[in-house]
Coordinates of C-alpha atoms and ligand atoms in Angstrom, one line a residue:
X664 CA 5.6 -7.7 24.2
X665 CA 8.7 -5.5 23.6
X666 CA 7.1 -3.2 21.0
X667 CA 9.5 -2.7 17.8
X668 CA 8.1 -0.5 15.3
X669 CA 10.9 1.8 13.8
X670 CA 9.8 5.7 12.9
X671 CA 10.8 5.5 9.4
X672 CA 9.8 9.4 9.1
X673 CA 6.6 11.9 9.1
X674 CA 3.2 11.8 6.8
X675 CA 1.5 15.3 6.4
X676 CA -2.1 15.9 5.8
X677 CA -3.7 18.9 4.5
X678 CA -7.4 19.3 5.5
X679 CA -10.0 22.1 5.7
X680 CA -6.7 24.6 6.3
X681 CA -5.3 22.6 8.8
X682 CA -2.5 20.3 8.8
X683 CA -1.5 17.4 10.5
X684 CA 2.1 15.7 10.5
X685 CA 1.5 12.0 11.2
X686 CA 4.5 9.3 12.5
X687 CA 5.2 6.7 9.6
X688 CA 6.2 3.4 11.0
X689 CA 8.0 0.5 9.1
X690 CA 7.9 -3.3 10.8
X691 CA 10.6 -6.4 9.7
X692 CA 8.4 -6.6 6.5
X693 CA 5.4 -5.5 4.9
X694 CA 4.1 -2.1 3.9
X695 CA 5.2 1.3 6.1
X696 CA 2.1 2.3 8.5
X697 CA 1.0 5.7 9.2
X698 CA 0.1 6.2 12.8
X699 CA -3.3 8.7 13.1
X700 CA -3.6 8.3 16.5
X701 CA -3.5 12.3 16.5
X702 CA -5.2 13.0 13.4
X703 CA -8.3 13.7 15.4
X704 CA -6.5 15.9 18.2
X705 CA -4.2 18.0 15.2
X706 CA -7.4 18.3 12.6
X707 CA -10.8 17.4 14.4
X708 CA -11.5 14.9 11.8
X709 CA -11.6 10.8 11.9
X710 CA -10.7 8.3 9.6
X711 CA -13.4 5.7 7.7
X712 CA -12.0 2.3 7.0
X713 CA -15.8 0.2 7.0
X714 CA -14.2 -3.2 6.7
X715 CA -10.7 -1.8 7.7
X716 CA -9.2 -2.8 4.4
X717 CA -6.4 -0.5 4.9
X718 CA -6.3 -0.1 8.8
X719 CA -3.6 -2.0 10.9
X720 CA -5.2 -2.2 14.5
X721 CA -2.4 -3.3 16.0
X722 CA 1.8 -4.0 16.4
X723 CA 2.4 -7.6 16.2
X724 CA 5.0 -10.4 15.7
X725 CA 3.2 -13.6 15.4
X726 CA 2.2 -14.1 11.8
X727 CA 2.5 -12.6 8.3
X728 CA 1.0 -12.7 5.4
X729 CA 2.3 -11.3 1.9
X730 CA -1.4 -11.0 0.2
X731 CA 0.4 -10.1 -3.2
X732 CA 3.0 -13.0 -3.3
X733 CA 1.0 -15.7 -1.6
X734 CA 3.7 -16.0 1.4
X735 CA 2.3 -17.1 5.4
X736 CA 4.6 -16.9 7.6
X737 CA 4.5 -18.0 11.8
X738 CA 6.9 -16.5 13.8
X739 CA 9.2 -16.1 10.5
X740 CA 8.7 -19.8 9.0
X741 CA 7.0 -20.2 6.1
X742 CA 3.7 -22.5 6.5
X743 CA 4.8 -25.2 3.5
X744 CA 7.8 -25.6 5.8
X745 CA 5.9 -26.4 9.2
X746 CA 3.5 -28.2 7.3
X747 CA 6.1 -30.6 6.3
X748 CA 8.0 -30.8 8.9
X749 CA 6.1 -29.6 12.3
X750 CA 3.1 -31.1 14.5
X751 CA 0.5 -29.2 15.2
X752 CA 1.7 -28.9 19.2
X753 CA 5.0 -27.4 18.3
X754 CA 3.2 -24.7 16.2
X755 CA 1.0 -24.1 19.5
X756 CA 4.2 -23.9 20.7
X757 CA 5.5 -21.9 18.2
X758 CA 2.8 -19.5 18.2
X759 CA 2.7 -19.0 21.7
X760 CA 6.3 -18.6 22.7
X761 CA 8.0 -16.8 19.5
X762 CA 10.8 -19.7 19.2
X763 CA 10.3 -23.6 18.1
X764 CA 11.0 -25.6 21.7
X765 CA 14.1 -27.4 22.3
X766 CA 13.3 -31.3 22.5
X767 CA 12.9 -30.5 26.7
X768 CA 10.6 -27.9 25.9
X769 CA 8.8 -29.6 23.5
X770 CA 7.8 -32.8 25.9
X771 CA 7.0 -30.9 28.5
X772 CA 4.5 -28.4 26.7
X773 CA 3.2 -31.7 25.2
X774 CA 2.7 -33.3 28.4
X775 CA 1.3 -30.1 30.1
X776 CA -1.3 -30.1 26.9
X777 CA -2.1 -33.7 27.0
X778 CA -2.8 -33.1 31.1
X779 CA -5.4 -30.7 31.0
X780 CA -7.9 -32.2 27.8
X781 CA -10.2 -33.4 30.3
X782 CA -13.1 -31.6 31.0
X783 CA -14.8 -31.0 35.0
X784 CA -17.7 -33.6 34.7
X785 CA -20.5 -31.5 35.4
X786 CA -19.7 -29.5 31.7
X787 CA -21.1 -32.6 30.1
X788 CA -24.7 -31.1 31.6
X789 CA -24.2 -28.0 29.5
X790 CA -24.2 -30.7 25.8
X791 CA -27.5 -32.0 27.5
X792 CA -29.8 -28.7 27.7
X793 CA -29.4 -28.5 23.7
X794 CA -31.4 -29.6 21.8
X795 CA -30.1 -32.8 19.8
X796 CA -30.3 -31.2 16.8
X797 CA -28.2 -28.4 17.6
X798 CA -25.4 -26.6 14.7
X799 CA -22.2 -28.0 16.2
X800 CA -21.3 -24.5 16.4
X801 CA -24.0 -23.2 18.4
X802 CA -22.8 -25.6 21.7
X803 CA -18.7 -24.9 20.7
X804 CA -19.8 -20.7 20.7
X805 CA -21.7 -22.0 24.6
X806 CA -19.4 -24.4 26.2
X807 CA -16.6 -22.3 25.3
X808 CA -18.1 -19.0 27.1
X809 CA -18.9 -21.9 30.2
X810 CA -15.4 -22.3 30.6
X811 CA -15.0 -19.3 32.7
X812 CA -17.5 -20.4 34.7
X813 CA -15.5 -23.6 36.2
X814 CA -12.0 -22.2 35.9
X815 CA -11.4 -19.9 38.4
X816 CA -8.0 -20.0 38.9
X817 CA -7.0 -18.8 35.5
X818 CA -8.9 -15.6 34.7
X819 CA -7.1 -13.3 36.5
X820 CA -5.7 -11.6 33.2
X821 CA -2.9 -9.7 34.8
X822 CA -1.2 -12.8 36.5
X823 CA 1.1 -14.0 33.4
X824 CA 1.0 -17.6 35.5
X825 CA -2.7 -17.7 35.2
X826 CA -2.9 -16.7 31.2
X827 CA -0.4 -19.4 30.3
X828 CA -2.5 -21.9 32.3
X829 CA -5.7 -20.8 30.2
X830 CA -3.6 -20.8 27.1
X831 CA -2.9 -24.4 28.2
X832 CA -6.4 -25.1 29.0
X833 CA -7.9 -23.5 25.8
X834 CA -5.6 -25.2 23.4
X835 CA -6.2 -28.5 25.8
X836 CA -9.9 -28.5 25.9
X837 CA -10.9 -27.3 22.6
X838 CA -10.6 -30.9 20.6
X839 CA -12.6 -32.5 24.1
X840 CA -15.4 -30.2 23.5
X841 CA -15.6 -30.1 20.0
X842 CA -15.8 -33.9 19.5
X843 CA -18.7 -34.1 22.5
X844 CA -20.4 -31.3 20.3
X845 CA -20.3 -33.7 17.5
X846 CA -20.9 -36.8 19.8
X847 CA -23.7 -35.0 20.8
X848 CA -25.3 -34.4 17.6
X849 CA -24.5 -37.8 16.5
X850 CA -26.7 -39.3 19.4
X851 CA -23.8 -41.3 20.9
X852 CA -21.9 -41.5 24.3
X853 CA -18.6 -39.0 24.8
X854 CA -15.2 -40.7 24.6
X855 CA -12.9 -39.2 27.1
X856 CA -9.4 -38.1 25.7
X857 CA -6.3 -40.8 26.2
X858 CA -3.4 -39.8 27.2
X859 CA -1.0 -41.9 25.0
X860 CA -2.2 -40.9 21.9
X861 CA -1.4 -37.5 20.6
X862 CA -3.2 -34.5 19.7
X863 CA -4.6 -34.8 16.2
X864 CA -5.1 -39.3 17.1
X865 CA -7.1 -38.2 20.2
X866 CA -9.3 -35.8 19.0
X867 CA -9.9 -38.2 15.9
X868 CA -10.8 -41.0 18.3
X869 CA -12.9 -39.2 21.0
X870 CA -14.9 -38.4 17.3
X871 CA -15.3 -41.7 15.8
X872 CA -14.7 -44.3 18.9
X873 CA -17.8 -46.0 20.0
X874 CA -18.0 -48.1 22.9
X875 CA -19.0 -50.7 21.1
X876 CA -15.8 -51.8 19.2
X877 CA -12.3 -51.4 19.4
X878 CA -10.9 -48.3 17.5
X879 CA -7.7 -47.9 15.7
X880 CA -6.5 -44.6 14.8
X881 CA -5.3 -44.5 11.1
X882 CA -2.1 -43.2 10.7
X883 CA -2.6 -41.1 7.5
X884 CA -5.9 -39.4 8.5
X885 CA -4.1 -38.5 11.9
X886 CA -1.4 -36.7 10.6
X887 CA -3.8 -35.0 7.5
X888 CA -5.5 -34.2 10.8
X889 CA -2.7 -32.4 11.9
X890 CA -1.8 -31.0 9.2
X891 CA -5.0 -29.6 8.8
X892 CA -4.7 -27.6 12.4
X893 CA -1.2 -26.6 11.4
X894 CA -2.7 -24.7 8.5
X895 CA -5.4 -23.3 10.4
X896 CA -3.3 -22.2 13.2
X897 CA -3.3 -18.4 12.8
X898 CA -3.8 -15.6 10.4
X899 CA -2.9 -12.5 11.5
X900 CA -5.7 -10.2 12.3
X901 CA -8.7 -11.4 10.4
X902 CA -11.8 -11.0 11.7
X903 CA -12.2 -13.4 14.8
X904 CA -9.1 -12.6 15.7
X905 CA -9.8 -8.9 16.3
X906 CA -13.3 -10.1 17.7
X907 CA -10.8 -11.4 20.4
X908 CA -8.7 -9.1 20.8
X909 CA -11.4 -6.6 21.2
X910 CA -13.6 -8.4 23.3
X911 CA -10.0 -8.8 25.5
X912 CA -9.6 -5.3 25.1
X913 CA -11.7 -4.1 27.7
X914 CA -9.7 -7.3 30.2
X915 CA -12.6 -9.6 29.8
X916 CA -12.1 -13.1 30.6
X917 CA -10.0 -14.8 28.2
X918 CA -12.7 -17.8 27.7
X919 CA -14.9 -15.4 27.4
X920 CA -12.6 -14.1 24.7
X921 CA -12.2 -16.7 22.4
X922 CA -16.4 -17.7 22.7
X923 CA -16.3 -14.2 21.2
X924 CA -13.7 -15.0 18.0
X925 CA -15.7 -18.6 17.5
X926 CA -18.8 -16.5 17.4
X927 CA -17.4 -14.0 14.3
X928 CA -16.1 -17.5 12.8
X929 CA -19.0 -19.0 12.4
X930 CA -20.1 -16.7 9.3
X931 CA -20.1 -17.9 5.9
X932 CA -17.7 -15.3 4.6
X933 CA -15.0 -16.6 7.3
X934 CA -14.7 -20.0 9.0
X935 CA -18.5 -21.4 7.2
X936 CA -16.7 -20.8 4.2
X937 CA -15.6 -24.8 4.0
X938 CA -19.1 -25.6 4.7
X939 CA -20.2 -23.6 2.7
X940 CA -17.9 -24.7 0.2
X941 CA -19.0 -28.1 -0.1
X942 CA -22.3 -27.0 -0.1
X943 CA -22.1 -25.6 -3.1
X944 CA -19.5 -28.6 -4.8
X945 CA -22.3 -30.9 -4.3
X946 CA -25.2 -28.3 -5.8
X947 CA -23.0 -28.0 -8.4
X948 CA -23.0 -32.0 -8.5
X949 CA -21.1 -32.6 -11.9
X950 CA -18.4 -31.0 -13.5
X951 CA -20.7 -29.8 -16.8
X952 CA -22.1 -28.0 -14.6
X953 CA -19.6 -25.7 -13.5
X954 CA -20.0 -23.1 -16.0
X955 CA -23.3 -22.7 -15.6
X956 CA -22.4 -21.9 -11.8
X957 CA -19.2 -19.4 -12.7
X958 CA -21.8 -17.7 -14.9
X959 CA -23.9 -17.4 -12.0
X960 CA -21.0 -16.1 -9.6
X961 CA -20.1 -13.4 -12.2
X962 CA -23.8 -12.2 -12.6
X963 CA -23.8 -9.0 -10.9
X964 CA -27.5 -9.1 -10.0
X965 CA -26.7 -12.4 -8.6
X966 CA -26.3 -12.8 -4.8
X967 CA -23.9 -16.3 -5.9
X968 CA -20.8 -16.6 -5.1
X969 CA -17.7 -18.7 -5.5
X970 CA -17.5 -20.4 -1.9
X971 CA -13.5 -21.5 -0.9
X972 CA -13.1 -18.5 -3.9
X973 CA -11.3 -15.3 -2.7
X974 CA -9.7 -13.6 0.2
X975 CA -9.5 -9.9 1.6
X976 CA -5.3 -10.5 2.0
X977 CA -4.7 -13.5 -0.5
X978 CA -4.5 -11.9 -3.9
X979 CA -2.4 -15.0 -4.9
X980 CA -2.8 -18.4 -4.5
X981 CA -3.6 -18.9 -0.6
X982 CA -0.6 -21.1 0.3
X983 CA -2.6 -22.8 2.4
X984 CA -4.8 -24.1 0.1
X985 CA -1.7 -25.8 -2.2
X986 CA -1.1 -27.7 1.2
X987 CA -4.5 -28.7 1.4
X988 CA -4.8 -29.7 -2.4
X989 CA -2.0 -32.2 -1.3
X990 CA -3.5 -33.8 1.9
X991 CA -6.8 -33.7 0.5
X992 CA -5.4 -36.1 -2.5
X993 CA -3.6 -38.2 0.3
X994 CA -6.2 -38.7 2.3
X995 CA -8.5 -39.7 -0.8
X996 CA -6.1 -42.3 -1.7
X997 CA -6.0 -43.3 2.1
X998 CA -9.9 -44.0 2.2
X999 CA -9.9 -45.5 -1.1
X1000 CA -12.9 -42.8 -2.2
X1001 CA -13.4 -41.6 -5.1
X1002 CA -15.4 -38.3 -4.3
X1003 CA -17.4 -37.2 -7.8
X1004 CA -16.9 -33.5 -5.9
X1005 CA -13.4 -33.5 -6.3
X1006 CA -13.8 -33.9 -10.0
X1007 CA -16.5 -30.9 -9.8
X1008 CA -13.8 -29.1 -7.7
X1009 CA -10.8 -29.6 -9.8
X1010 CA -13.1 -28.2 -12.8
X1011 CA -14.6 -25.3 -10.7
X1012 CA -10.6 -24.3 -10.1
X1013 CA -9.2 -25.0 -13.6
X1014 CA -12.5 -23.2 -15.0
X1015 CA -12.2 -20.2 -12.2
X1016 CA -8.3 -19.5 -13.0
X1017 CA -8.9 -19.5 -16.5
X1018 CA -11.5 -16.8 -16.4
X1019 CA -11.4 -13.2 -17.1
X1020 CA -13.5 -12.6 -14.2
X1021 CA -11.4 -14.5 -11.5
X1022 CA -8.3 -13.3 -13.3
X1023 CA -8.9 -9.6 -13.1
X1024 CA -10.3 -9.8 -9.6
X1025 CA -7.4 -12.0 -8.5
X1026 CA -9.7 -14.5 -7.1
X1027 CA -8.0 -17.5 -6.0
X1028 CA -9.1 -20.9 -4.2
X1029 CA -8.4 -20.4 -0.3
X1030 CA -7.9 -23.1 2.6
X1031 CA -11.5 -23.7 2.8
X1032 CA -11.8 -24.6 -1.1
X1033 CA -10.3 -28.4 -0.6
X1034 CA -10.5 -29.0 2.9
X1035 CA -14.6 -29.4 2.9
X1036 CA -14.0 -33.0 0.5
X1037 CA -10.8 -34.1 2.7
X1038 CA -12.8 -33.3 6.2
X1039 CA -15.9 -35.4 4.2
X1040 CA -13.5 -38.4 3.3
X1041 CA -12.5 -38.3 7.0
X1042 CA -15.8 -39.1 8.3
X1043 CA -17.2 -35.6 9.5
X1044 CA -20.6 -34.3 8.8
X1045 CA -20.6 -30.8 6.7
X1046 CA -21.9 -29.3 10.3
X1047 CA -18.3 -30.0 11.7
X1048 CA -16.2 -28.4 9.5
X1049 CA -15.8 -24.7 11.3
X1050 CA -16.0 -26.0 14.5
X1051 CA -12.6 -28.0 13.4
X1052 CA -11.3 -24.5 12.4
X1053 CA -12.3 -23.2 15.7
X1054 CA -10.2 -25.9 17.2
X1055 CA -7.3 -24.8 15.1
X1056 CA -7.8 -21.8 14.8
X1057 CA -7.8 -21.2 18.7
X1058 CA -3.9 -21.0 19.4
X1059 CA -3.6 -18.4 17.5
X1060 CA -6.5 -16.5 19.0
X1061 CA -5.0 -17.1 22.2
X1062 CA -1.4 -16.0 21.4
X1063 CA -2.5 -12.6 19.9
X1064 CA -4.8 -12.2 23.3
X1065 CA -1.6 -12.9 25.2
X1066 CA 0.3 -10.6 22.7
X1067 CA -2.1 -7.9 23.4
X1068 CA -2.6 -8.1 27.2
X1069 CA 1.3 -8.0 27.4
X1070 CA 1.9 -5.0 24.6
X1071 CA 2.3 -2.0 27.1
X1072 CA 0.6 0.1 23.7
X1073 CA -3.0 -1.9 24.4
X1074 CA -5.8 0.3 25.3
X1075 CA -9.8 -0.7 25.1
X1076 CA -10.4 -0.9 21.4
X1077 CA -13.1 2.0 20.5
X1078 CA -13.6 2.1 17.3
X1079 CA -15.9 5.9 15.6
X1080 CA -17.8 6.4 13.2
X1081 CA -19.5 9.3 10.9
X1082 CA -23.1 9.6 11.7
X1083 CA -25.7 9.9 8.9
X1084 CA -29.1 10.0 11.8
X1085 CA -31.4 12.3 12.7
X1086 CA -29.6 15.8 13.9
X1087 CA -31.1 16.6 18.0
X1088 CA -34.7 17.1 17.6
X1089 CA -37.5 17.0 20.5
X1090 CA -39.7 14.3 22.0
X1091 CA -42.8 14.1 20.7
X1092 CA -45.5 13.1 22.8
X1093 CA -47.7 9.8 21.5
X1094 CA -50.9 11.7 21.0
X1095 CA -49.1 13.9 18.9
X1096 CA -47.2 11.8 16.5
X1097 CA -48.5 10.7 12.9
Ligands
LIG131 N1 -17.1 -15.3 -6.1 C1 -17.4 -14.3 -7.0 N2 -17.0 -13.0 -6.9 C2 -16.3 -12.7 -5.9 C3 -15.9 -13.6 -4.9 C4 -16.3 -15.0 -5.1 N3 -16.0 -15.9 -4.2 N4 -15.1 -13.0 -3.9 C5 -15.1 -11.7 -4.3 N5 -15.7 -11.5 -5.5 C6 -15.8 -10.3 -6.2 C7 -16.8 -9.3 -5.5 O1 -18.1 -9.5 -6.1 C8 -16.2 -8.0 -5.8 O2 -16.5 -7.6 -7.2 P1 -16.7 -6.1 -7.5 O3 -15.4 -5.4 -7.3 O4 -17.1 -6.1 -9.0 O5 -17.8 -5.6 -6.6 C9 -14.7 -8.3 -5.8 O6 -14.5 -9.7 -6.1 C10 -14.0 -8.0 -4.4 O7 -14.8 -8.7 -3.5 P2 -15.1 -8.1 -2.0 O8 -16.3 -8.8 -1.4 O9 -15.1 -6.6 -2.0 O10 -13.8 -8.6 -1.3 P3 -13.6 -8.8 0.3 O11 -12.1 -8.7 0.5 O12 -14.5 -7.9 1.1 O13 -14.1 -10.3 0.6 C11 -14.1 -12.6 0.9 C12 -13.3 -11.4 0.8 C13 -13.3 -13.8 1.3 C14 -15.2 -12.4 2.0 C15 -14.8 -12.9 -0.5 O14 -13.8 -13.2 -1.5 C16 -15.8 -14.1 -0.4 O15 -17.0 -13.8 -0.1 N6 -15.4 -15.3 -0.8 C17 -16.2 -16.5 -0.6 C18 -16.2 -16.9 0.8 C19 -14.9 -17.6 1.3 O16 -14.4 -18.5 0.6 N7 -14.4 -17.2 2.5 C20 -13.2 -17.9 3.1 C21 -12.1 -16.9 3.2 S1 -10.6 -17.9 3.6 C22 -10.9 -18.5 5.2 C23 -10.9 -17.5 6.2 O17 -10.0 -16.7 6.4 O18 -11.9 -17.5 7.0

């Protein structure tokens, strides 16, 4: 990466008698940064960000998000625009490369893809030693890590040949093991990936194909499929993200990498949020209800929250979840159900935005607010739904790895800290303690 920050002109701290002049640096958009890589050198001091809410860790030029106005952009486009218009591939493609593909481009990328979603045939031994009632997510977070155990010829982190090919195999391989995790859980046989169908079809049939019957791909679900990875794609440096980029920090194997980022997704405050969503829509259970529950999420000495409600950046409507409002309607419609949770949904949102609470505290629905009832109408058990963000969600973990390794700034990410322990004291011998 051809780093592009502009100095846009000098910050000056004055601490403890000392003072520190600190680089300010401005990007294409978004708020000016103040670079304190020499705080600690000029003033002896650190910064404390717990939860980096105003810490940039990095220069990128993937993906941006205006928090304030509700704007996600990828690579410059806005999301409702490759939502509309794109297939998930192209915004693979899109992430990866910087530039949408020329229609040459574009078929060969989507043959290269479509070549490597087979898996070597001893990983299907790795599914067998869980136990059949494993979380989805616990064998995605293993198989993942296995990959670098059968790919040899595409860890070698400085070759740029040999990241694209694990880019290609990662983005290739993810919807093959996630739908043998779910096979798996299901207690039936794997369905191997077909070449003629594309991304979004294939993953949905190597889900719900049994050998038993002929299965037909329906059309709509495919491409709210899609749709549904295009708006998971990427989002900037949340927190798997920089799980991955740390973990490649130190030029650990990129499979290793991304088993790291779906590891941090996993938690119910970041990918288990759609779980945990639905969850909740269906303790809630009927829309009289809802108040009782916004009471509840307002409560102070109430551990409740608002799942699908909120967002460190979003302080807006998350533009993804307008999107997802949409599909999750269509694909409703599609499947001729008639969820009793989206009434409790729409309620929960028309209650939630009406509120003082929610209004004050700019709490908005996010992606993961609607897609837990369209992922439901589809077929997939409430276990699935992060390990389909994972899926999605893993092009843009590995086009910010490729960013980083490439970005001649990157060093090993080592974060401080201010400690509050014991000052040096000496060991005490055991018959002397108490
Ligand atoms: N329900 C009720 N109150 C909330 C909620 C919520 N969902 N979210 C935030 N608040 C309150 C919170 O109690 C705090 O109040 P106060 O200032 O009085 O202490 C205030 O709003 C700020 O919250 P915060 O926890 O300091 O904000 P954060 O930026 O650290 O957390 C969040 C962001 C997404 C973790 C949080 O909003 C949340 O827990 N939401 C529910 C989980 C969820 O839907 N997560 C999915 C995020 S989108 C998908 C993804 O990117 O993974």
């Amino acid at each position: 990466m051809e780093n592009k920050v502009k100095l846009k002109g000098q910050a000056t701290l004055n601490v403890d008698g000392k003072e520190a002049s600190l680089p300010v640096y401005g990007g294409t958009v978004g708020p000016d940064v103040i670079d304190i890589a020499s705080l600690y050198k000029q003033t002896g001091m650190f910064t404390l960000d717990p939860g980096f809410t105003s810490t940039g860790s990095c220069e990128s030029q993937i993906t941006y998000i205006d928090g304030d106005e509700g704007v996600l952009l990828h690579r410059g486009y806005p999301i409702e625009q490759l939502a509309a218009n794109s297939d998930f591939l192209e915004v693979c493609y899109l992430l990866l490369h910087g530039e949408l593909p020329t229609a040459g481009q574009a078929e060969e990328f989507n043959s290269t893809i479509t070549r490597h979603t087979m898996l070597h045939a001893q990983f299907d031994r790795f599914f067998e030693g869980y136990r059949r009632d494993a979380h989805p997510m616990a064998m995605v977070v293993g198989t993942v890590g296995a990959l670098s155990a059968f790919y040899h010829d595409s860890t070698d982190i400085n070759d740029p040949a040999q990241r694209l090919v694990a880019s290609h195999r990662m983005i290739a391989k993810m919807p093959t093991i996630a739908a043998r995790a779910y096979k798996y859980s299901v207690g039936q046989p794997f369905v191997s990936p077909r070449n003629e169908l594309d991304y979004a079809a294939n993953f949905l049939r190597m889900c719900f194909a049994v050998p038993a019957e002929d299965y037909e791909v329906n059309p709509v679900l495919a491409k709210a499929m899609d749709r549904i990875f295009i708006l998971h794609a990427d989002h900037e440096q949340n927190a798997s993200t920089s799980t991955v980029r740390l973990a490649g920090s130190s030029g650990a194997n990129p499979f290793a990498c991304i088993a790291a980022g779906v590891a941090c997704l996993w938690g119910p405050s970041h990918g288990g949020a759609n779980e945990a969503a639905l969850n909740m829509l269906s303790e809630i259970g009927t829309p009289e209800r809802v108040a009782e529950y916004v009471a509840r999420a307002k409560d102070k000495n109430d551990p409740f929250r608002l799942m699908g409600f909120g967002h460190r950046v979003y302080k807006n409507y998350d533009p993804r979840a307008k999107v997802m409002h949409q599909t999750c309607h269509e694909v409703l419609k599609e499947v001729g159900a008639d969820d009793p949770l989206l009434q409790v949904a729409m309620e929960l949102e028309r209650v939630a935005l009406e509120d003082e609470y929610f209004i004050e505290k700019k709490l908005y629905p996010n992606v993961d607010f609607y897609s837990g009832i369209t992922l439901k109408a589809m077929g997939f058990p409430t276990t699935m739904f992060t390990v389909l963000f994972a899926l999605a969600r893993t092009v843009g973990w590995i086009a910010q790895w490729q960013e980083m390794i490439g970005d001649p700034t990157q060093r090993i990410g080592r974060p401080r800290q201010v400690y509050t322990g014991a000052a040096k004291r000496d060991y005490v011998a055991l018959n002397n303690r108490g």
